[in-house]
Structure formats: structure tokens, C-alpha cells
Amino acid sequence: MFPKKELAQLVISACHQFNIDTVVISPGSRNAPLTIGFSNHPTIEALSVVDERCAAFFAMGIAQQKQKPVAIVCSSGSALLNYYPAIAEAFYSQIPLVIISADRPKHLIDIGDGQTIRQENVFENHILSSANLIEEESKLKNNTDLLVETLQTSINQKGPVHINVPFDEPLYETVEELKVFDFSSVISREVEKSHKDYEILSSIWNYSTKKMILVGSNFPDVELQKILDVYAEDTSVLVLTETTSNVYHPKFINSIDKLISKLTEEEYKKLQPEVLITLGGMVISKRIKQFLRKLQPNHHWHVDELKGMDTYHCLSEFVQTNPVTFLRVLSGKKKDIQSNYQTRWLQEKELRAIKHEEYLKNCEYSDLKSFEVILDSIPDNSQVQISNSSIIRYSQLFDVNATLQVFCNRGTSGIDGSTSTAIGAAFVSKNQTVFITGDLSFFYDSNALWNTNTPKNFRIIILNNAGGGIFRYIPGPLSTNATEYFETPHGLTAEHLSKMYGFEYVQVKDLKSLQNSLISFYEESNQPKIMEVFTPKEINDVVLKNYFKNV
């Protein structure tokens, strides 16, 4: 059974041609031709998620893990607008997401017809390409070219694209076979890349005694790990990573804020690199951004196949290539140089690690102490999804098990779709997925649980401090008379939500019960599980501030 409408058949065939094998559909009537076609296609997996915002983040989680486009399909009207938060996240995180919206025909726009808005180019500020199709058989060639160009763009440039498909009634007529369409114009167009003089760059590199490599969010990459291991043996190179960098080495600085939070002005100048190489996506640490913007390197090279990000306002070279390729070439041209740059800061790292252990050993029950226990409990080779705000920042203070793969929506750093993204990632992951979230992030995206595709081995850990705990720590909010509008205090728990959506539920309110409950939390079950960890709101900020004073 396939849709009778030729335009719907064309869109479905184009997605198949470009190897899109997963489509997340939100229910509706105007998108019926697409729903019928995708759900009956023999090589496409169609998944149903009711809430469009959750559906888009769920699909993005799948695309994040598959590293290939995933399509989302919705009805006309405001349904489409609910995709926007995930589209913005995909745009800044370079995740290929194909948005396919059903629309009313043009003669019904702005005349008072129901479920009708101006859908064409509605995402133009955060989209790589838009294809506004026309429901006329005479426009087949034009529609085909638009589809080819748009889908190629999503694949080659790694980001979201929008396909708007108008349908007039009737919507539910079917045929037994899809037509065969000519996609001979499909040519793999690679992104044009600028070429750099590696001799000049290697010369600068070889005469510099203080070189820093900063790795932002990054999909796990064995080859990148291997080449960075080589650079870790160069005493003139300091490699800084974050929780979401997914590279590990004893000589990497993996807790940036822990290292630099108490440096004097003189020490900052000693840390200031002559050459800075940045790889990967967004950087979480606000302190390293402030440091590198104030004490800028002489040379900043950002290495990426697509985007040259001038995060520190001193970008001197955008090296448009694969980071592994660049680092290998640079390594082949390097010369040994005398430097104590790495040694100096690794000693500082060791000192901070000792103080970290001493503080945590006697730390009272709090968000910080709970996070230590939770991270230590996660089984080897798990995938860890972390929500934004204070949760991802707590993760930055700890050594993460090197077998774990860690992800967070850092494109726009929003809390709105963290749970949905985690469920999408869990859906396609071969390993168990553990999602660590704050209470506001969880409740904000609670419709994410309304998803029949959630794996049984999916685990959610909620740190519930009864409000936006981060606003008790950052300077400013507590000095106002409007703290209730920053913190969003509440008395909510996840207990009844868990029951309604079929999750096992356990709550803990002290350190001992947390440690005991985690022992069986990851074991096999017929249901996914939620653990809600209630922490003392009144002391969480005090504990964290004292941590930085002592460490």
C-alpha cells in the first residue's frame, strides 16, 4: 500500500535513494500520504512519536549515533514549529536531520483555512537548505532537482534541511506500487575545501615552546585518539579535553575548570599558549573561553571539514580538513624542541587531583557528592547522555571512565530536549544508555517518556534539587529580589510520571541509599528505570563553592 499522490511517492523514493532508513512520524491528517508511504516501505523503519518537539529530538539522537540523516515527518500548521528547538540544536551540532512537513496548497494559505500557516522557509536562519515543492505533475523535474540538492546538502554539510510538501485533498487514496523516478542527477558533490601551506604552519609549530590542543565535543574516533596519543608525548604540547570530547589519556587535562579556577595572573600568563589548535564542536568550560579571549595565543588554528569557529576572537587559520589528517601531516613534519610547558601543568593537574580526592572524601551529601557516586557506578562501555545546565558542568570536574561514550546537546545548550535525545540515542545503541539529568530538564521534557520505542535497558538518573540549582551558584540571581523566577522552585517528583509511562521507579534521599540502590539499578529488567536522587537545595551551592576554594 502506497500513496496515490505522485509528490509523496517522489519524496519517499528520494529518501530511499539517499539511504535514509529511519523516519520519525508524528500523527496528523495532512501528512497521510507520507505516513502511508514511509510506513509501508520495505527498507525504511517508520517510528511514531506523538509530540513533535520530542519527535525531533528523538530523531536527532538517532542521527547523532548513526552519523547519517534521519527524517522527521509532521502535519501542517503549528506542528511544524515544534520542531524548531531540535533544528537549531542540529544546526549548531552538525547533525543531519531531514524535516519533511506536509502543507496546505498555496490557494489555502492566509484565507482563514484551519491548521494553516506560512510554512515555506520558516526555518531559514537555522537550516542549510529548503526545498519548497509544488504539487503539479508538470513540476516533476523541478521537484526532483530540489530534493536531490537538499538531501545532498544535509549529507555533505552535516546539518538540518527542510522539505515542504503541499497536498490537496483527497489524502488517503492508495496504489499498490511506487512509481520509478529518475535520480540520474544524483552526483556526490563534496564541500569545496580551502588549501593551506602546511610548511608555514609546521614552521610556526616547530619554533613554538607552548602549544595547546583544545578538543571540544566530539564523536568517538579511534584514529583521533591514536594521533592525539602521539602528541601527548611532546613536552611542548598540552592537550585539553572535556567530558564530551571522548578522548582519554593520563597526560590530557580533562578537568579544565579544576585546573585553572584558582590561577593567579602570573600563572595564567605561563599557561597562555603561543599556538592554539582547536578541534571538535562546542566547548563547555566558560573559564577556558574567558582565559583564551583575554590572553590570546599568537596563532589560533581551527581544524574542521566544515566550519571555522572563531570562539576566542583571534582565529588566524581555518584549516578545512579532517582533524586526523591535519594532525598526522603536522606530526610528520615536527621537530623536537625543549620545553617544560606540558610537565609544568601536569604537575599542577596532579596537585589538584589530590585536593579533589581529599575534599570529596569528607564531602557531605549533595549534588557534587552524588555525582561522584553516580559516575563511579556506571557500567563499563555504557553510553552516557547528560543534560545541560549544572549537570554537564558537574561532569567536567571528574575523571570519566575511559570506556564510556559521553554526549550532550551543546549546540544551543538548551534543556528542552535532553531526555528525548537520550532515548533516540539509546534506541540505536548496542550498549546500555544511562541518562543523567537535572529535575528542571527532566520535567521540561517529560513528554519524552511518551515513546513506545524506549529500550528496556534505558536508565534515567534525576538529580532533583527542587529547582534550577545553577542559579544559586552563578553570580547575580541571588542578589535580586526575583530568585523564584530564576530558580523555578517546585515540589514535583517523577514517581507518578514513571508509573504512567511504565518505568520502574526508585527514589533516594541520602548517600547510603544512593549507593545501595545503584547496585541493582543497571541490572536487566522488563522495563526502563528511573532513579530520582533528592539533594539538599540549601547546601548544594555552598558545597560547590567550597570545592573550588579547596581544590
Coordinates of C-alpha atoms in Angstrom, one line a residue:
M1 CA 0.0 0.0 0.0
F2 CA 1.5 3.3 -1.1
P3 CA 0.1 6.9 -1.5
K4 CA -1.5 7.6 -4.8
K5 CA -0.1 11.2 -4.8
E6 CA 2.9 11.3 -7.0
L7 CA 4.6 14.1 -5.0
A8 CA 4.5 11.9 -1.9
Q9 CA 5.9 9.0 -3.9
L10 CA 8.7 11.2 -5.1
V11 CA 9.7 12.3 -1.6
I12 CA 9.7 8.8 -0.3
S13 CA 11.8 7.5 -3.3
A14 CA 14.3 10.3 -2.9
C15 CA 14.8 9.5 0.8
H16 CA 15.4 5.8 -0.1
Q17 CA 17.8 6.9 -2.9
F18 CA 19.8 8.8 -0.3
N19 CA 19.9 5.9 2.1
I20 CA 17.6 7.4 4.7
D21 CA 16.4 4.3 6.5
T22 CA 14.8 5.8 9.6
V23 CA 11.8 8.2 9.7
V24 CA 10.1 9.5 12.8
I25 CA 6.4 10.4 12.1
S26 CA 4.1 12.5 14.3
P27 CA 0.4 11.7 13.7
G28 CA -1.7 14.0 11.5
S29 CA -4.0 14.1 8.5
R30 CA -2.3 16.3 6.0
N31 CA 0.8 14.2 6.1
A32 CA -1.2 11.0 5.5
P33 CA 0.3 10.4 2.0
L34 CA 3.8 10.4 3.6
T35 CA 2.8 8.4 6.6
I36 CA 1.2 5.7 4.4
G37 CA 4.3 5.6 2.1
F38 CA 7.0 5.6 4.7
S39 CA 5.3 3.1 7.0
N40 CA 4.9 0.6 4.1
H41 CA 8.3 1.0 2.5
P42 CA 10.3 -2.3 2.8
T43 CA 13.7 -0.7 3.6
I44 CA 12.6 2.2 5.8
E45 CA 11.9 1.9 9.5
A46 CA 9.0 4.2 10.5
L47 CA 8.7 5.2 14.1
S48 CA 5.7 7.0 15.7
V49 CA 6.2 9.8 18.3
V50 CA 3.2 12.0 19.1
D51 CA 4.8 15.2 20.4
E52 CA 6.6 16.9 17.5
R53 CA 9.2 18.6 19.8
C54 CA 10.1 15.2 21.3
A55 CA 10.0 13.5 18.0
A56 CA 12.6 15.9 16.5
F57 CA 15.0 15.5 19.4
F58 CA 14.4 11.7 19.4
A59 CA 15.3 11.6 15.7
M60 CA 18.3 13.8 16.4
G61 CA 19.5 11.3 19.0
I62 CA 19.3 8.6 16.4
A63 CA 21.2 10.7 13.8
Q64 CA 23.8 11.6 16.4
Q65 CA 24.6 7.9 16.9
K66 CA 24.2 6.7 13.3
Q67 CA 26.1 9.7 11.9
K68 CA 23.7 9.8 8.9
P69 CA 20.5 11.6 8.1
V70 CA 17.2 10.7 9.9
A71 CA 13.9 12.2 8.6
I72 CA 11.0 13.6 10.6
V73 CA 7.5 13.9 9.2
C74 CA 4.6 16.1 10.5
S75 CA 1.3 17.5 9.6
S76 CA 0.7 21.2 8.7
G77 CA 0.3 24.2 10.9
S78 CA 1.9 24.7 14.3
A79 CA 3.0 21.0 14.4
L80 CA 6.0 22.1 12.2
L81 CA 7.0 24.9 14.6
N82 CA 7.5 22.5 17.4
Y83 CA 10.5 21.1 15.5
Y84 CA 12.4 24.3 15.8
P85 CA 14.4 23.7 19.1
A86 CA 15.8 20.5 17.7
I87 CA 16.5 22.0 14.3
A88 CA 18.6 24.8 16.0
E89 CA 20.5 22.2 18.1
A90 CA 21.1 20.0 15.0
F91 CA 22.3 23.1 13.1
Y92 CA 25.0 24.0 15.7
S93 CA 25.9 20.4 16.5
Q94 CA 26.3 19.5 12.8
I95 CA 23.8 16.7 12.9
P96 CA 22.0 15.7 9.6
L97 CA 18.2 16.0 10.2
V98 CA 15.7 16.0 7.3
I99 CA 12.5 17.8 8.2
I100 CA 9.6 16.9 5.9
S101 CA 6.4 18.9 6.5
A102 CA 3.1 18.4 4.9
D103 CA 1.4 21.7 3.9
R104 CA -1.8 23.1 2.5
P105 CA -1.9 24.1 -1.1
K106 CA -0.9 27.8 -1.7
H107 CA -4.5 28.8 -2.5
L108 CA -5.5 27.9 1.1
I109 CA -2.7 30.0 2.8
D110 CA -3.8 33.1 4.7
I111 CA -7.5 32.9 3.8
G112 CA -8.7 31.6 7.1
D113 CA -8.4 27.9 6.4
G114 CA -7.7 25.7 9.5
Q115 CA -4.3 24.3 10.6
T116 CA -2.6 26.6 8.1
I117 CA 0.5 28.9 8.5
R118 CA 3.2 30.2 6.2
Q119 CA 5.5 27.2 6.2
E120 CA 7.9 27.9 3.3
N121 CA 11.4 28.9 4.6
V122 CA 10.1 29.1 8.2
F123 CA 13.5 27.8 9.5
E124 CA 15.7 29.9 7.2
N125 CA 18.0 31.2 9.9
H126 CA 18.9 27.7 11.1
I127 CA 18.7 25.5 8.1
L128 CA 21.2 24.5 5.4
S129 CA 18.7 24.2 2.6
S130 CA 15.0 24.4 1.9
A131 CA 13.0 22.7 -0.8
N132 CA 9.6 24.1 -1.3
L133 CA 7.9 21.6 -3.6
I134 CA 4.9 22.1 -5.9
E135 CA 2.0 19.7 -6.3
E136 CA 1.8 19.7 -10.0
E137 CA 2.8 16.9 -12.3
S138 CA 4.4 19.4 -14.7
K139 CA 6.9 20.4 -12.0
L140 CA 8.3 16.8 -11.5
K141 CA 11.8 17.7 -12.8
N142 CA 11.9 20.9 -10.7
N143 CA 10.8 19.0 -7.6
T144 CA 13.3 16.2 -8.2
D145 CA 16.2 18.6 -8.6
L146 CA 15.2 20.4 -5.4
L147 CA 15.1 17.2 -3.5
V148 CA 18.4 16.0 -4.7
E149 CA 20.1 19.2 -3.9
T150 CA 18.6 19.5 -0.4
L151 CA 19.3 15.9 0.6
Q152 CA 22.9 16.1 -0.7
T153 CA 23.3 19.2 1.4
S154 CA 22.3 17.5 4.6
I155 CA 24.7 14.6 4.0
N156 CA 27.7 16.7 2.8
Q157 CA 27.4 19.6 5.2
K158 CA 26.1 17.6 8.2
G159 CA 23.1 19.6 9.2
P160 CA 19.3 20.1 9.1
V161 CA 17.3 20.7 5.8
H162 CA 13.6 21.4 5.3
I163 CA 11.4 19.8 2.6
N164 CA 7.9 21.4 2.5
V165 CA 5.3 19.3 0.7
P166 CA 1.9 20.7 -0.2
F167 CA -1.0 18.2 -0.6
D168 CA -4.6 18.9 -1.7
E169 CA -7.3 16.6 -0.8
P170 CA -8.1 13.6 -1.1
L171 CA -5.2 12.5 1.1
Y172 CA -5.9 8.8 1.8
E173 CA -6.0 7.3 -1.7
T174 CA -3.6 4.4 -2.3
V175 CA -2.0 2.3 -5.0
E176 CA -0.1 -1.0 -4.9
E177 CA 3.3 0.1 -6.2
L178 CA 5.6 3.1 -6.1
K179 CA 6.5 4.7 -9.4
V180 CA 10.1 4.6 -10.6
F181 CA 11.7 8.0 -10.6
D182 CA 14.9 9.2 -12.4
F183 CA 17.5 10.4 -9.9
S184 CA 20.3 10.3 -12.5
S185 CA 21.2 13.9 -11.4
V186 CA 22.3 12.5 -8.1
I187 CA 26.0 13.4 -8.0
S188 CA 28.0 13.3 -4.8
R189 CA 29.1 17.0 -4.5
E190 CA 31.9 17.3 -2.0
V191 CA 32.2 20.5 0.0
E192 CA 34.9 22.7 -1.5
K193 CA 37.8 23.0 0.8
S194 CA 40.5 25.7 1.1
H195 CA 44.1 24.6 1.0
K196 CA 46.8 25.7 3.5
D197 CA 50.5 25.8 3.2
Y198 CA 51.5 23.1 5.7
E199 CA 55.2 24.2 5.5
I200 CA 54.4 27.6 7.0
L201 CA 52.1 26.1 9.7
S202 CA 54.7 23.4 10.6
S203 CA 57.4 26.0 10.8
I204 CA 55.4 28.0 13.3
W205 CA 54.6 24.9 15.3
N206 CA 58.2 23.7 15.4
Y207 CA 59.5 27.0 16.8
S208 CA 56.8 27.4 19.5
T209 CA 57.5 26.1 23.0
K210 CA 54.0 26.4 24.4
K211 CA 51.3 24.7 22.2
M212 CA 47.8 23.8 23.3
I213 CA 45.3 21.5 21.6
L214 CA 41.8 22.0 22.8
V215 CA 39.2 19.4 21.9
G216 CA 35.5 20.3 22.2
S217 CA 32.5 17.9 21.8
N218 CA 33.5 15.1 19.6
F219 CA 32.0 11.8 18.4
P220 CA 34.3 8.8 19.5
D221 CA 37.0 8.4 16.9
V222 CA 39.7 5.7 17.3
E223 CA 42.0 7.4 14.8
L224 CA 41.8 10.7 16.5
Q225 CA 42.6 9.0 19.8
K226 CA 45.7 7.4 18.2
I227 CA 47.1 10.6 16.8
L228 CA 46.5 12.6 20.0
D229 CA 48.3 9.9 21.9
V230 CA 51.4 10.8 19.8
Y231 CA 51.0 14.5 20.7
A232 CA 50.7 13.6 24.4
E233 CA 54.4 12.6 24.3
D234 CA 55.5 16.0 23.1
T235 CA 56.5 18.1 26.2
S236 CA 55.8 21.3 24.4
V237 CA 52.1 20.3 23.8
L238 CA 49.3 20.5 26.3
V239 CA 46.1 18.7 25.3
L240 CA 42.9 19.9 27.0
T241 CA 39.7 17.9 26.7
E242 CA 36.2 17.9 28.1
T243 CA 33.7 15.2 29.2
T244 CA 32.1 15.3 25.7
S245 CA 35.5 15.1 23.8
N246 CA 35.5 11.3 24.1
V247 CA 39.3 11.1 24.0
Y248 CA 41.3 9.9 27.1
H249 CA 45.0 9.9 28.1
P250 CA 46.8 10.3 31.5
K251 CA 48.6 13.3 30.1
F252 CA 45.5 15.1 28.9
I253 CA 44.0 17.9 31.1
N254 CA 40.5 16.5 31.3
S255 CA 39.1 18.8 34.0
I256 CA 39.8 22.3 32.7
D257 CA 37.9 24.3 35.3
K258 CA 39.5 22.3 38.1
L259 CA 43.0 23.3 36.8
I260 CA 42.5 26.9 36.0
S261 CA 39.9 28.2 38.5
K262 CA 42.4 29.5 41.1
L263 CA 45.4 30.6 38.9
T264 CA 47.0 33.9 39.5
E265 CA 47.5 36.4 36.8
E266 CA 51.2 35.4 36.5
E267 CA 50.2 31.7 36.3
Y268 CA 47.7 32.5 33.6
K269 CA 50.4 34.1 31.5
K270 CA 52.6 31.0 32.0
L271 CA 49.7 28.9 30.7
Q272 CA 49.0 31.2 27.7
P273 CA 49.8 29.2 24.6
E274 CA 51.8 30.6 21.6
V275 CA 49.8 28.3 19.3
L276 CA 46.3 27.0 19.9
I277 CA 44.7 24.2 17.8
T278 CA 41.0 23.7 18.3
L279 CA 39.1 20.6 17.2
G280 CA 35.6 19.4 17.6
G281 CA 32.4 21.2 18.4
M282 CA 31.2 23.5 21.3
V283 CA 33.4 23.9 24.4
I284 CA 31.6 23.8 27.7
S285 CA 34.1 25.4 30.0
K286 CA 33.3 29.1 30.4
R287 CA 36.6 29.6 32.2
I288 CA 38.8 28.5 29.3
K289 CA 36.8 30.7 26.9
Q290 CA 37.4 33.7 29.2
F291 CA 41.1 32.8 29.6
L292 CA 41.8 32.4 25.8
R293 CA 39.9 35.6 24.9
K294 CA 41.8 37.6 27.5
L295 CA 45.3 36.1 26.9
Q296 CA 45.1 35.2 23.3
P297 CA 47.6 32.9 21.5
N298 CA 49.8 34.3 18.7
H299 CA 48.2 31.7 16.4
H300 CA 44.8 30.0 16.6
W301 CA 44.1 27.3 14.1
H302 CA 40.7 25.7 14.0
V303 CA 40.6 22.4 12.2
D304 CA 37.3 21.2 10.8
E305 CA 35.9 20.0 7.5
L306 CA 33.0 22.4 7.5
K307 CA 33.1 25.3 9.9
G308 CA 35.8 27.7 11.1
M309 CA 34.7 28.8 14.5
D310 CA 36.4 32.0 15.9
T311 CA 35.4 31.2 19.5
Y312 CA 38.3 33.1 21.1
H313 CA 38.2 36.2 18.7
C314 CA 41.7 35.5 17.4
L315 CA 41.3 32.9 14.6
S316 CA 44.3 33.1 12.3
E317 CA 43.8 30.0 10.2
F318 CA 40.8 27.9 9.4
V319 CA 42.2 24.6 8.3
Q320 CA 39.4 23.0 6.4
T321 CA 40.2 19.3 6.6
N322 CA 39.7 16.3 8.7
P323 CA 41.5 16.8 12.1
V324 CA 43.1 13.4 12.0
T325 CA 44.6 14.2 8.5
F326 CA 45.9 17.5 9.6
L327 CA 47.5 16.2 12.9
R328 CA 49.2 13.4 11.0
V329 CA 50.7 15.7 8.5
L330 CA 51.8 18.1 11.2
S331 CA 53.3 15.3 13.2
G332 CA 55.3 14.1 10.2
K333 CA 56.9 17.5 9.9
K334 CA 57.5 18.2 13.6
K335 CA 60.9 18.7 15.2
D336 CA 61.9 18.0 18.8
I337 CA 62.1 21.1 21.0
Q338 CA 63.0 21.7 24.6
S339 CA 60.0 22.8 26.7
N340 CA 58.6 22.2 30.2
Y341 CA 55.2 23.5 29.2
Q342 CA 53.4 20.2 29.5
T343 CA 55.4 19.0 32.5
R344 CA 54.6 22.2 34.5
W345 CA 50.8 21.8 34.0
L346 CA 50.7 18.1 34.5
Q347 CA 52.2 18.6 37.9
E348 CA 49.5 21.2 38.7
K349 CA 46.9 18.6 37.5
E350 CA 48.3 16.0 39.9
L351 CA 48.2 18.5 42.8
R352 CA 44.5 19.4 42.0
A353 CA 43.7 15.7 41.8
I354 CA 45.0 15.1 45.3
K355 CA 43.0 18.0 46.7
H356 CA 39.9 16.8 44.8
E357 CA 40.1 13.4 46.4
E358 CA 40.6 14.9 49.9
Y359 CA 37.6 17.2 49.5
L360 CA 35.3 14.5 48.2
K361 CA 36.3 12.1 50.8
N362 CA 34.8 14.3 53.5
C363 CA 32.2 16.0 51.4
E364 CA 28.6 16.0 52.7
Y365 CA 25.7 14.6 50.8
S366 CA 25.0 17.0 47.9
D367 CA 24.8 17.3 44.2
L368 CA 28.6 17.1 43.9
K369 CA 28.9 14.0 46.1
S370 CA 26.0 12.3 44.4
F371 CA 27.6 12.9 41.0
E372 CA 30.8 11.3 42.2
V373 CA 29.0 8.2 43.3
I374 CA 26.8 8.0 40.2
L375 CA 29.7 8.4 37.7
D376 CA 31.7 5.6 39.5
S377 CA 28.7 3.3 39.3
I378 CA 28.1 3.4 35.6
P379 CA 29.0 0.0 33.9
D380 CA 31.9 -0.1 31.5
N381 CA 31.2 0.5 27.8
S382 CA 28.0 2.3 28.5
Q383 CA 26.8 5.3 26.5
V384 CA 26.2 8.3 28.8
Q385 CA 23.8 11.1 27.8
I386 CA 24.0 14.2 30.1
S387 CA 21.5 17.1 30.3
N388 CA 22.6 20.7 30.2
S389 CA 23.0 23.4 32.9
S390 CA 24.6 22.3 36.2
I391 CA 24.6 18.6 35.4
I392 CA 27.1 18.8 32.4
R393 CA 29.2 21.2 34.5
Y394 CA 29.4 18.8 37.4
S395 CA 30.6 16.1 35.0
Q396 CA 33.5 18.3 34.0
L397 CA 35.0 18.0 37.5
F398 CA 35.6 14.3 37.4
D399 CA 37.7 11.7 35.7
V400 CA 35.3 9.8 33.4
N401 CA 35.8 6.1 32.9
A402 CA 37.6 5.8 29.5
T403 CA 35.3 3.1 28.3
L404 CA 32.3 5.4 28.4
Q405 CA 31.0 7.4 25.4
V406 CA 29.5 10.8 26.6
F407 CA 27.1 13.1 24.8
C408 CA 25.3 16.3 25.5
N409 CA 23.2 18.8 23.4
R410 CA 25.8 21.5 23.4
G411 CA 24.8 23.1 20.1
T412 CA 22.4 25.5 21.7
S413 CA 22.9 24.2 25.3
G414 CA 19.2 24.0 25.9
I415 CA 17.4 21.8 28.5
D416 CA 14.4 21.4 26.3
G417 CA 15.1 18.0 24.5
S418 CA 17.7 16.3 26.5
T419 CA 15.6 13.3 27.5
S420 CA 14.2 12.8 24.0
T421 CA 17.7 12.9 22.5
A422 CA 18.9 10.4 25.0
I423 CA 16.0 8.0 24.2
G424 CA 16.8 8.3 20.5
A425 CA 20.4 7.6 21.1
A426 CA 19.5 4.6 23.3
F427 CA 17.2 3.3 20.6
V428 CA 20.1 2.6 18.2
S429 CA 22.9 2.0 20.7
K430 CA 24.2 -1.6 21.1
N431 CA 25.3 -0.6 24.6
Q432 CA 23.3 0.4 27.6
T433 CA 22.4 4.1 27.8
V434 CA 22.4 6.0 31.1
F435 CA 20.9 9.5 31.1
I436 CA 21.9 11.9 33.9
T437 CA 19.6 14.9 34.2
G438 CA 18.5 17.7 36.4
D439 CA 14.9 18.0 37.7
L440 CA 14.0 21.0 35.5
S441 CA 15.4 19.4 32.4
F442 CA 13.5 16.2 33.1
F443 CA 10.1 17.8 33.8
Y444 CA 10.5 20.2 30.9
D445 CA 10.9 17.3 28.5
S446 CA 8.6 14.8 30.3
N447 CA 6.7 14.1 27.1
A448 CA 9.8 12.3 26.0
L449 CA 8.6 9.3 28.1
W450 CA 5.6 9.1 25.8
N451 CA 7.5 7.0 23.4
T452 CA 7.0 3.3 22.8
N453 CA 10.5 3.0 21.3
T454 CA 12.3 3.3 24.6
P455 CA 14.6 0.3 25.2
K456 CA 14.2 -1.7 28.4
N457 CA 17.8 -1.2 29.4
F458 CA 17.5 2.6 29.3
R459 CA 18.2 4.2 32.6
I460 CA 17.5 7.8 33.9
I461 CA 19.1 9.3 36.9
I462 CA 17.5 12.6 38.1
L463 CA 19.3 14.9 40.4
N464 CA 16.3 16.7 42.0
N465 CA 17.4 19.8 44.0
A466 CA 13.9 21.3 43.7
G467 CA 14.7 24.0 41.2
G468 CA 17.3 25.5 39.0
G469 CA 20.3 24.9 41.3
I470 CA 22.7 26.5 38.9
F471 CA 21.2 29.9 39.7
R472 CA 22.3 29.6 43.3
Y473 CA 25.8 29.3 42.2
I474 CA 26.3 31.7 39.3
P475 CA 26.8 35.3 40.4
G476 CA 23.8 37.6 40.1
P477 CA 20.5 35.8 40.7
L478 CA 20.7 35.6 44.5
S479 CA 21.4 39.4 44.7
T480 CA 18.0 40.1 43.2
N481 CA 14.5 40.0 44.8
A482 CA 13.3 37.7 42.0
T483 CA 15.0 34.4 42.8
E484 CA 11.8 32.4 42.3
Y485 CA 11.8 33.4 38.6
F486 CA 15.4 32.2 38.2
E487 CA 15.4 29.0 40.3
T488 CA 11.8 27.9 39.5
P489 CA 11.2 26.2 42.9
H490 CA 8.8 23.2 42.9
G491 CA 7.7 20.2 44.9
L492 CA 7.4 17.8 42.0
T493 CA 8.6 14.2 41.8
A494 CA 8.9 11.8 38.9
E495 CA 7.1 9.0 40.7
H496 CA 3.7 9.2 39.1
L497 CA 5.1 10.0 35.6
S498 CA 7.2 6.8 35.9
K499 CA 4.1 4.8 36.7
M500 CA 2.1 6.3 33.9
Y501 CA 4.7 5.6 31.3
G502 CA 5.8 2.2 32.5
F503 CA 9.2 2.9 34.1
E504 CA 10.4 1.2 37.2
Y505 CA 11.0 3.9 39.9
V506 CA 13.2 4.3 42.9
Q507 CA 13.9 7.4 45.0
V508 CA 16.8 8.1 47.3
K509 CA 17.4 10.9 49.8
D510 CA 20.8 10.1 51.4
L511 CA 24.2 8.8 50.4
K512 CA 23.8 5.3 51.8
S513 CA 20.5 4.7 50.0
L514 CA 22.0 6.0 46.8
Q515 CA 25.0 3.7 47.0
N516 CA 22.7 0.7 47.8
S517 CA 20.2 1.5 45.1
L518 CA 22.8 1.8 42.3
I519 CA 23.9 -1.8 42.9
S520 CA 20.9 -3.2 41.2
F521 CA 19.8 -0.2 39.1
Y522 CA 21.6 -1.3 35.9
E523 CA 20.5 -4.9 36.1
E524 CA 18.2 -6.4 33.4
S525 CA 14.6 -5.6 33.7
N526 CA 11.4 -5.8 31.7
Q527 CA 11.0 -2.0 32.0
P528 CA 13.3 1.0 31.7
K529 CA 14.1 2.6 35.1
I530 CA 14.2 6.0 36.7
M531 CA 16.2 6.8 39.9
E532 CA 15.3 10.1 41.5
V533 CA 18.0 11.5 43.8
F534 CA 16.8 14.2 46.1
T535 CA 19.6 16.5 47.2
P536 CA 19.6 19.4 49.8
K537 CA 18.9 22.6 47.9
E538 CA 20.2 24.8 50.7
I539 CA 23.8 23.5 50.7
N540 CA 24.5 22.4 47.1
D541 CA 25.9 25.8 46.1
V542 CA 27.9 26.1 49.3
V543 CA 29.5 22.6 48.8
L544 CA 30.4 23.6 45.2
K545 CA 31.8 27.0 46.1
N546 CA 33.9 25.4 48.9
Y547 CA 35.1 22.7 46.4
F548 CA 36.7 25.4 44.2
K549 CA 38.1 27.2 47.2
N550 CA 39.8 24.0 48.4
V551 CA 40.8 22.5 45.1

